[in-house]
Coordinates of C-alpha atoms in Angstrom, one line a residue:
M22 CA -19.5 -15.5 -1.7
E23 CA -18.6 -13.1 1.4
V24 CA -14.7 -12.1 2.1
R25 CA -13.5 -13.6 5.3
T26 CA -10.4 -12.8 7.4
R27 CA -7.7 -14.9 7.2
D28 CA -7.8 -18.3 8.9
S29 CA -12.1 -17.6 9.3
K30 CA -11.4 -16.2 12.6
Q31 CA -14.4 -15.5 14.5
G32 CA -12.7 -12.9 16.7
P33 CA -11.5 -10.9 18.6
F34 CA -10.1 -8.6 15.9
T35 CA -7.6 -6.2 15.4
I36 CA -9.2 -3.5 13.6
V37 CA -7.7 -0.2 11.8
I38 CA -10.2 2.4 11.1
K39 CA -8.9 5.1 8.7
L40 CA -11.1 8.4 8.4
G41 CA -10.9 11.3 6.0
T42 CA -10.7 14.9 6.5
S43 CA -14.4 15.0 5.0
S44 CA -15.6 12.9 7.9
I45 CA -14.0 15.2 10.2
V46 CA -14.6 18.5 9.2
H47 CA -17.5 20.3 6.6
E48 CA -15.8 20.6 3.5
T49 CA -16.6 24.3 3.0
T50 CA -17.3 25.8 6.7
H51 CA -14.2 23.9 8.4
Q52 CA -16.6 22.9 11.6
P53 CA -15.9 19.6 13.0
L54 CA -18.7 17.1 12.2
L55 CA -19.4 16.5 16.0
S56 CA -22.3 14.1 15.5
L57 CA -20.5 11.9 13.0
L58 CA -17.1 12.0 15.7
S59 CA -19.5 11.4 18.6
S60 CA -21.1 8.1 16.3
I61 CA -17.5 7.2 15.2
V62 CA -16.6 6.9 19.0
E63 CA -19.8 5.3 20.1
T64 CA -18.6 2.7 17.7
V65 CA -15.2 2.2 18.7
I66 CA -16.3 1.8 22.3
K67 CA -18.8 -0.9 21.1
L68 CA -16.1 -2.8 19.3
K69 CA -14.0 -2.8 22.1
E70 CA -16.9 -4.2 24.6
H71 CA -16.9 -7.0 22.3
G72 CA -13.5 -7.7 22.7
H73 CA -12.1 -6.1 19.4
R74 CA -8.9 -4.0 19.3
V75 CA -9.4 -0.8 17.7
V76 CA -6.9 1.5 16.1
L77 CA -8.2 5.1 14.6
V78 CA -5.9 6.8 11.8
S79 CA -7.5 10.2 11.6
S80 CA -6.9 13.0 9.0
G81 CA -7.9 16.5 9.4
A82 CA -5.4 18.6 11.6
I83 CA -5.2 21.2 8.3
G84 CA -8.8 21.0 8.1
V85 CA -9.0 22.1 11.7
G86 CA -6.3 24.7 11.2
L87 CA -8.3 26.3 8.5
K88 CA -11.4 26.9 11.1
R89 CA -9.1 28.2 14.0
M90 CA -7.6 30.5 11.6
D91 CA -10.6 31.5 9.5
L92 CA -9.1 30.6 6.3
P93 CA -11.5 30.0 3.2
S94 CA -8.8 27.3 1.7
R95 CA -5.8 25.0 1.9
P96 CA -2.8 27.2 1.3
K97 CA -0.8 26.5 -1.6
T98 CA 2.8 26.4 -0.2
L99 CA 4.2 23.6 2.0
S100 CA 5.0 25.5 4.7
G101 CA 1.5 27.1 4.8
K102 CA 0.2 23.5 5.2
Q103 CA 2.8 22.7 7.5
A104 CA 1.9 25.5 9.6
L105 CA -1.9 25.0 9.7
A106 CA -1.3 21.2 10.4
A107 CA 0.9 22.1 13.5
I108 CA -2.3 24.7 14.7
G109 CA -4.8 22.0 13.9
Q110 CA -3.7 18.7 15.6
G111 CA -3.6 20.0 18.6
R112 CA -7.2 21.2 18.5
L113 CA -8.1 17.8 17.0
I114 CA -6.5 15.7 19.4
A115 CA -8.1 17.6 22.0
L116 CA -11.3 16.6 20.3
W117 CA -11.1 13.3 19.9
D118 CA -9.7 13.1 23.8
N119 CA -12.7 15.1 25.0
L120 CA -15.2 12.6 22.8
F121 CA -13.6 9.5 24.1
G122 CA -13.2 10.9 27.5
Q123 CA -17.0 11.4 27.9
L124 CA -17.2 7.2 27.7
G125 CA -14.0 6.9 30.0
T126 CA -11.8 5.5 27.3
P127 CA -8.2 6.9 27.0
I128 CA -6.6 7.9 23.8
A129 CA -2.8 8.1 23.0
Q130 CA -1.6 10.3 20.0
I131 CA 0.7 8.9 17.7
L132 CA 2.3 11.0 14.7
L133 CA 4.6 9.5 12.1
T134 CA 6.2 10.1 9.0
R135 CA 7.7 7.5 6.6
G136 CA 11.2 8.4 7.8
D137 CA 10.3 7.3 11.1
L138 CA 9.3 3.7 10.0
S139 CA 12.5 3.3 7.3
D140 CA 14.6 2.7 10.2
R141 CA 14.1 -0.9 11.2
S142 CA 14.7 -0.6 14.6
R143 CA 12.4 2.7 14.8
Y144 CA 9.6 0.6 13.0
L145 CA 9.8 -2.3 15.4
N146 CA 9.8 0.2 18.8
A147 CA 6.7 1.5 16.7
V148 CA 4.9 -1.7 16.4
N149 CA 6.0 -2.5 20.1
T150 CA 4.6 0.7 21.7
L151 CA 0.9 0.4 19.4
S152 CA 0.9 -3.4 20.5
E153 CA 1.3 -2.1 24.5
L154 CA -0.9 0.8 24.1
I155 CA -3.6 -1.7 22.6
A156 CA -2.8 -4.3 25.6
M157 CA -3.6 -1.3 28.2
G158 CA -7.0 -0.6 26.6
V159 CA -6.0 2.7 25.2
V160 CA -7.2 3.9 21.8
P161 CA -4.2 4.9 19.6
I162 CA -5.1 7.7 17.3
I163 CA -2.3 8.0 14.5
N164 CA -1.9 10.7 11.8
E165 CA 0.9 11.8 9.6
N166 CA 3.3 14.4 11.1
D167 CA 2.4 16.8 8.7
T168 CA 4.7 19.5 10.3
V169 CA 8.1 18.1 9.5
S170 CA 7.0 15.9 6.8
V171 CA 8.6 16.7 3.2
S172 CA 8.1 15.0 -0.1
E173 CA 10.7 12.5 0.5
I174 CA 9.4 10.9 3.6
K175 CA 5.7 11.2 3.1
F176 CA 3.1 8.6 3.0
G177 CA 1.5 10.5 0.7
D178 CA -2.0 10.1 2.1
N179 CA -3.4 8.7 5.1
D180 CA -4.9 5.8 3.3
T181 CA -1.5 4.7 2.8
L182 CA -0.2 5.2 6.4
S183 CA -3.7 3.4 7.8
A184 CA -2.4 0.6 5.4
I185 CA 1.2 0.2 6.6
T186 CA -0.4 0.8 10.0
A187 CA -2.7 -2.6 9.4
A188 CA 0.1 -4.3 8.0
M189 CA 2.4 -3.5 10.8
L190 CA 0.0 -4.9 13.5
R191 CA -0.9 -8.0 11.3
A192 CA -4.9 -6.5 11.7
D193 CA -7.7 -8.6 10.8
Y194 CA -9.4 -5.6 9.4
L195 CA -8.5 -2.4 7.7
F196 CA -11.9 0.1 7.2
L197 CA -11.5 3.2 4.8
M198 CA -14.3 5.4 5.7
T199 CA -14.9 7.8 2.8
D200 CA -18.0 9.6 1.5
V201 CA -19.2 6.8 -0.7
D202 CA -20.6 3.4 0.4
G203 CA -17.8 1.4 -1.5
L204 CA -15.6 0.9 -5.0
Y205 CA -18.2 1.7 -8.3
T206 CA -17.7 1.2 -11.8
S207 CA -17.7 4.9 -12.3
N208 CA -18.4 8.3 -10.2
P209 CA -21.7 7.3 -9.1
R210 CA -22.3 11.1 -8.3
K211 CA -22.1 12.0 -12.3
D212 CA -23.1 8.5 -13.9
P213 CA -26.6 7.3 -12.8
K214 CA -25.7 4.0 -14.0
A215 CA -22.3 3.1 -11.6
K216 CA -22.7 0.2 -9.6
R217 CA -21.3 -1.0 -6.6
I218 CA -18.8 -3.8 -6.6
D219 CA -19.3 -5.5 -3.4
V220 CA -15.9 -8.3 -3.4
V221 CA -12.8 -7.6 -5.1
D222 CA -10.5 -10.4 -5.3
S223 CA -7.6 -9.2 -7.8
I224 CA -6.9 -5.5 -7.5
S225 CA -5.0 -5.7 -10.8
A226 CA -8.2 -7.3 -12.7
I227 CA -10.6 -4.5 -10.8
R228 CA -8.5 -1.5 -12.5
L229 CA -9.3 -2.7 -15.9
Q230 CA -13.2 -2.5 -14.7
V231 CA -13.4 0.7 -12.9
S232 CA -12.7 4.5 -13.1
T233 CA -11.1 6.0 -9.9
Q234 CA -10.4 9.7 -10.5
T235 CA -12.6 12.3 -9.9
L236 CA -13.2 10.7 -6.2
G237 CA -12.2 12.9 -3.2
S238 CA -13.0 16.0 -1.5
N239 CA -11.0 19.5 -1.7
L240 CA -9.8 19.3 1.9
G241 CA -8.6 15.8 1.3
T242 CA -5.4 14.6 -0.6
G243 CA -6.9 11.1 -1.5
G244 CA -9.5 9.5 -3.6
M245 CA -10.4 5.7 -4.6
E246 CA -7.2 5.5 -6.5
T247 CA -5.0 5.9 -3.1
K248 CA -7.9 3.4 -1.9
L249 CA -6.9 0.9 -4.4
I250 CA -3.4 1.4 -3.5
A251 CA -4.1 1.0 0.2
A252 CA -5.9 -2.0 -0.2
D253 CA -3.2 -3.5 -2.2
I254 CA -0.9 -3.1 0.5
A255 CA -3.1 -4.4 3.1
T256 CA -4.2 -7.4 1.6
G257 CA -0.9 -8.2 0.7
A258 CA -0.4 -8.5 4.5
G259 CA -3.1 -10.6 4.8
V260 CA -5.6 -7.8 6.1
T261 CA -9.2 -8.0 4.8
T262 CA -9.7 -4.4 3.9
V263 CA -13.1 -2.5 3.4
V264 CA -14.1 0.5 2.0
A265 CA -17.4 2.0 3.3
S266 CA -19.4 5.0 4.1
S267 CA -18.4 7.0 7.1
K268 CA -22.3 8.7 7.3
D269 CA -23.1 6.2 9.5
P270 CA -20.1 4.6 11.7
S271 CA -22.0 1.9 13.0
I272 CA -21.7 0.2 10.0
I273 CA -18.3 -1.2 10.6
F274 CA -19.9 -3.1 13.6
D275 CA -22.4 -4.4 11.1
I276 CA -20.1 -5.5 8.3
I277 CA -17.9 -7.5 11.0
Q278 CA -20.9 -9.3 12.5
W279 CA -22.1 -10.0 8.8
N280 CA -18.9 -11.6 8.2
I281 CA -18.6 -13.9 11.1
H282 CA -22.1 -14.9 10.4
S283 CA -20.8 -15.6 6.9
A284 CA -18.0 -17.6 8.2
R285 CA -20.3 -19.5 10.8
L286 CA -22.4 -20.6 7.8
S287 CA -19.6 -21.6 5.7
M288 CA -17.6 -23.5 8.8
S289 CA -21.4 -25.4 9.5
Q290 CA -21.2 -26.6 5.8
T291 CA -17.9 -28.4 6.4
S292 CA -18.1 -29.6 10.3
P293 CA -20.6 -31.0 12.7
P294 CA -22.8 -28.6 14.2
H295 CA -22.7 -26.9 17.3
S296 CA -23.7 -24.4 19.5
P297 CA -22.5 -21.0 18.6
S298 CA -21.5 -18.5 21.6
P299 CA -24.3 -15.9 22.1
S300 CA -23.3 -12.9 19.7
P301 CA -25.2 -9.5 18.5
P302 CA -28.1 -9.6 16.1
I303 CA -26.7 -10.5 12.7
P304 CA -28.2 -7.7 9.8
Q305 CA -30.9 -8.6 7.7
E306 CA -28.9 -8.0 4.8
R307 CA -25.7 -7.3 3.4
P308 CA -24.2 -3.8 4.9
P309 CA -23.5 -2.0 1.5
H310 CA -19.5 -2.0 1.2
T311 CA -16.9 -3.0 -0.9
S312 CA -14.4 -6.0 0.5
F313 CA -11.0 -6.7 -0.7
T314 CA -10.0 -10.1 -0.1
P315 CA -6.7 -10.7 1.5
S316 CA -4.1 -12.8 0.4
T317 CA -3.8 -16.6 1.1
T318 CA -0.3 -15.9 1.2
P319 CA 0.4 -12.7 2.7
M320 CA 4.1 -11.5 3.1
S321 CA 6.1 -11.4 5.9
D322 CA 6.6 -8.6 8.0
L323 CA 10.1 -8.0 6.9
K324 CA 9.2 -8.1 3.4
S325 CA 5.9 -5.9 3.9
W326 CA 8.4 -3.2 5.3
T327 CA 11.0 -3.5 3.0
F328 CA 8.2 -3.4 0.0
Y329 CA 5.9 -0.6 0.9
T330 CA 8.1 1.6 3.7
L331 CA 11.4 2.2 2.2
T332 CA 12.5 4.2 -0.7
P333 CA 14.5 2.5 -3.2
A334 CA 18.1 4.0 -3.5
G335 CA 18.5 1.8 -6.6
T336 CA 17.9 -0.5 -9.4
V337 CA 19.1 -4.3 -9.9
I338 CA 18.3 -5.9 -13.3
V339 CA 17.9 -9.7 -13.3
D340 CA 17.3 -11.8 -16.2
Q341 CA 14.3 -13.9 -17.1
G342 CA 15.8 -16.8 -15.1
A343 CA 16.2 -15.2 -11.7
Y344 CA 13.3 -13.3 -12.0
R345 CA 11.1 -16.9 -12.7
V346 CA 13.0 -18.2 -9.5
L347 CA 12.3 -14.9 -7.6
S348 CA 8.6 -15.3 -8.7
K349 CA 8.5 -18.5 -6.7
R350 CA 7.6 -18.6 -2.9
E351 CA 10.0 -21.4 -2.4
S352 CA 12.7 -19.1 -3.5
G353 CA 12.8 -17.3 -0.3
G354 CA 13.5 -13.9 -2.1
R355 CA 17.4 -14.2 -2.5
L356 CA 18.9 -13.3 -5.4
L357 CA 22.3 -15.0 -6.7
P358 CA 24.8 -12.9 -8.5
A359 CA 24.6 -15.0 -11.5
G360 CA 21.0 -13.6 -12.1
V361 CA 22.0 -10.0 -12.1
L362 CA 22.6 -7.8 -15.5
G363 CA 23.2 -4.5 -14.2
V364 CA 22.9 -2.0 -11.9
R365 CA 21.4 1.6 -11.8
G366 CA 22.0 4.0 -9.1
N367 CA 24.5 4.4 -6.4
F368 CA 23.2 2.5 -3.1
A369 CA 24.9 1.1 0.2
S370 CA 24.9 -2.5 1.3
G371 CA 21.3 -3.0 3.6
Q372 CA 19.3 -0.2 1.5
A373 CA 16.2 -1.0 -0.3
V374 CA 16.5 -1.4 -3.9
R375 CA 14.0 -2.1 -7.3
I376 CA 14.3 -5.3 -9.1
A377 CA 13.9 -4.8 -12.6
V378 CA 13.6 -6.9 -15.9
R379 CA 14.2 -5.8 -19.5
V380 CA 11.5 -5.8 -22.1
Q381 CA 12.5 -5.7 -25.5
Q382 CA 10.6 -2.7 -27.5
S383 CA 9.1 -3.4 -31.0
D384 CA 10.0 -0.6 -33.9
E385 CA 6.3 0.9 -33.2
E386 CA 6.9 1.3 -29.8
R387 CA 10.2 2.8 -30.1
S388 CA 9.0 5.5 -32.3
R389 CA 6.0 6.1 -30.3
S390 CA 8.2 6.4 -27.0
R391 CA 11.5 7.6 -27.9
P392 CA 13.3 9.6 -25.3
R393 CA 14.8 12.7 -25.8
S394 CA 18.3 11.0 -25.0
P395 CA 19.4 7.7 -23.4
I396 CA 19.5 9.0 -20.0
D397 CA 16.1 10.1 -20.3
S398 CA 14.8 6.5 -20.4
P399 CA 12.5 6.2 -17.0
L400 CA 11.7 3.1 -15.1
T401 CA 8.2 2.1 -15.7
Q402 CA 5.7 -0.2 -13.8
P403 CA 3.1 -2.6 -16.0
T404 CA -0.4 -1.1 -15.2
T405 CA -1.9 -5.0 -15.9
P406 CA -1.2 -8.2 -15.0
T407 CA -1.0 -9.6 -18.6
L408 CA 2.5 -8.2 -19.7
L409 CA 4.1 -9.7 -16.3
A410 CA 2.3 -13.2 -16.8
S411 CA 3.8 -13.2 -20.2
M412 CA 7.1 -12.5 -18.6
L413 CA 6.8 -15.5 -16.6
K414 CA 6.2 -17.5 -19.8
S415 CA 8.9 -16.0 -22.5
T416 CA 11.8 -17.2 -23.8
T417 CA 15.1 -15.8 -23.0
S418 CA 16.3 -13.8 -25.8
A419 CA 20.1 -14.3 -27.2
D420 CA 21.6 -11.3 -24.5
G421 CA 19.7 -12.6 -21.9
G422 CA 16.9 -9.9 -22.3
L423 CA 12.7 -10.7 -22.2
G424 CA 12.1 -11.3 -26.0
L425 CA 8.8 -10.7 -25.5
S426 CA 6.1 -10.2 -28.4
R427 CA 3.7 -7.5 -27.3
S428 CA 0.5 -6.1 -28.7
S429 CA 0.1 -2.3 -28.7
S430 CA -2.3 -2.8 -26.1
D431 CA 0.7 -3.9 -23.6
V432 CA 2.6 -1.0 -24.1
I433 CA 3.6 0.5 -20.8
P434 CA 3.6 4.5 -21.1
S435 CA 6.1 6.0 -19.0
T436 CA 3.2 7.8 -16.8
S437 CA 2.0 4.6 -15.8
S438 CA 0.6 5.1 -12.2
T439 CA 1.3 2.6 -9.2
A440 CA -1.1 0.0 -10.5
S441 CA 0.1 -3.2 -10.2
L442 CA 2.9 -2.2 -7.5
P443 CA 1.6 0.3 -4.9
V444 CA 5.1 1.1 -3.8
S445 CA 6.2 4.0 -1.7
G446 CA 7.8 6.3 -4.3
S447 CA 7.2 7.2 -7.8
M448 CA 8.8 5.7 -10.5
T449 CA 11.5 8.5 -12.1
P450 CA 13.9 8.3 -14.4
A451 CA 17.3 7.8 -13.7
S452 CA 19.6 10.7 -13.2
D453 CA 22.9 11.8 -14.9
D454 CA 25.0 10.5 -12.0
E455 CA 22.9 7.0 -12.1
H456 CA 24.3 6.3 -15.6
H457 CA 28.2 6.7 -15.4
N458 CA 27.9 2.8 -16.3
T459 CA 26.9 2.0 -19.5
D460 CA 27.9 -1.5 -19.7
D461 CA 24.7 -2.8 -18.3
R462 CA 22.3 -0.7 -20.6
G463 CA 22.8 -2.6 -23.7
D464 CA 21.2 -0.9 -27.0
E465 CA 18.7 1.5 -25.1
D466 CA 16.8 2.0 -28.4
T467 CA 15.5 -1.7 -28.0
W468 CA 15.1 -2.2 -24.1
Q469 CA 12.8 -0.7 -21.3
L470 CA 13.0 -1.3 -17.6
L471 CA 9.9 -2.5 -15.7
E472 CA 10.0 -2.7 -12.1
V473 CA 9.0 -6.0 -10.7
G474 CA 9.5 -6.1 -7.1
R475 CA 11.7 -5.0 -4.2
G476 CA 14.5 -6.2 -2.0
L477 CA 17.4 -5.2 0.6
A478 CA 20.8 -5.4 -1.0
N479 CA 23.7 -7.4 0.7
Y480 CA 26.4 -5.3 -1.2
N481 CA 26.6 -2.0 -2.5
S482 CA 26.2 -0.9 -5.9
A483 CA 29.9 -0.8 -7.0
A484 CA 30.4 -4.5 -5.8
I485 CA 27.1 -5.8 -7.2
R486 CA 28.3 -4.3 -10.7
Q487 CA 31.9 -6.3 -10.1
V488 CA 30.2 -9.4 -9.4
K489 CA 26.9 -9.5 -11.7
G490 CA 26.6 -12.5 -13.9
L491 CA 29.3 -14.4 -11.9
K492 CA 28.8 -17.5 -9.7
S493 CA 28.6 -17.0 -6.1
A494 CA 31.8 -18.8 -5.3
M495 CA 33.5 -16.0 -7.4
I496 CA 32.0 -13.5 -4.9
A497 CA 35.2 -13.7 -2.5
Q498 CA 38.0 -13.9 -5.3
T499 CA 36.6 -10.8 -6.9
L500 CA 35.6 -8.5 -4.1
G501 CA 38.4 -9.6 -1.8
Y502 CA 35.4 -10.4 0.8
A503 CA 32.4 -12.2 0.7
D504 CA 29.6 -11.1 3.1
S505 CA 27.0 -13.5 1.4
E506 CA 26.6 -15.8 -1.4
Y507 CA 23.6 -13.7 -2.4
V508 CA 23.8 -10.0 -3.7
A509 CA 20.1 -9.2 -2.6
E510 CA 17.6 -10.8 0.0
N511 CA 14.2 -10.3 1.3
I512 CA 13.1 -9.4 -2.4
T513 CA 9.3 -9.4 -2.9
I514 CA 8.3 -10.2 -6.6
R515 CA 4.4 -8.9 -7.4
V516 CA 3.3 -11.6 -9.6
P517 CA 0.1 -11.1 -10.9
A518 CA -3.0 -13.5 -9.8

């Protein structure tokens, strides 16, 4: 069964196309791949002629800078990379402007950092600017502003930036163009038995079946792992995500036509036949690619912004009952103080926070992953959907934590990746100043924290510590004021499918 965009739309579509450095410059000579870039431009023009709205997310500034400065490889230092990005970005956008200008299509350059989008008003301004450019018939070309980006405000790679862009625009498609024609069970360059996966319905489940390490070029920063993270972000916002080969950019148009044809066939089986409007020829066979099915219940724009764009300032630990309620869509993503067990970190009202639960460790787990000291205990994330699912069914232990019986295969290593929760920042151990309050920690040897979601705090960390476990009616009496009956809102819990 072919993946369809939400609501089985026939178009026109809003399409975000991400191009990696390996699709723009040669990996060893650093020469711009003019024939490939020309094909991309022709594909974009063709899409626009059929009424589609197109945004490009283009890497390559450092690669172009390497050629301009005649350097053999990427610098090791941050300042060196930023300098090359400054040199290359101007030449890169001039190259795009020249190619699109040959066909009479105007472009616009937009350089972003995560810091630009972490402020809600600036985020909305970016959305409005992009929408206006698209309405004017302009092709926006987006890149991360590497010249000023530092680790705290970087998207990490343009796969993530393209996914956030697609979510911002509520796009229909995100195309991640790379040097392979889809997601494979293993590295097709090394394993002749590797098989391409055509459709992915569950990213959590597919991680157990594929190897995502080793793919990626020397010039780029991403690989297949970053594409899975990007797909999780985009599909969560209702965007059909496609991984395809950049060697033949016209495949983008073929994939869209194939999906439109598949949607029409599906509709014809449930509705009376009608005369379809004329459309381009349908490919004779399915174009090679991997499609990621979009969520049927996509996040709202505000929740998507909170979850993927903001860097959490602290953690709110909730009990099992609160976790169950928040896992239900009808909860509205609001957390009452009665469901709070504790707080980690210091944050202000309005800042993003992690939502975490406590999981009891077995003796075997404690002996295998015992931290050097209590303050070294990290927040960790589940790498499979099994544990989160079991948490929803588990019973509450005597002290309000999650009393789970886990096999050794369910143990979550402290070095786990962002598999189940593709988030804006990596999970790090809480720092010393985050642990001046010990009342919420219990027996450090028996508990482990798992991040299950994110939200926005309605009160600062000190206030939430004071009202944790209380009824909402007690907030004003305890604090002397009550801005809201909820301590956090706009919470998104990533419940495994």
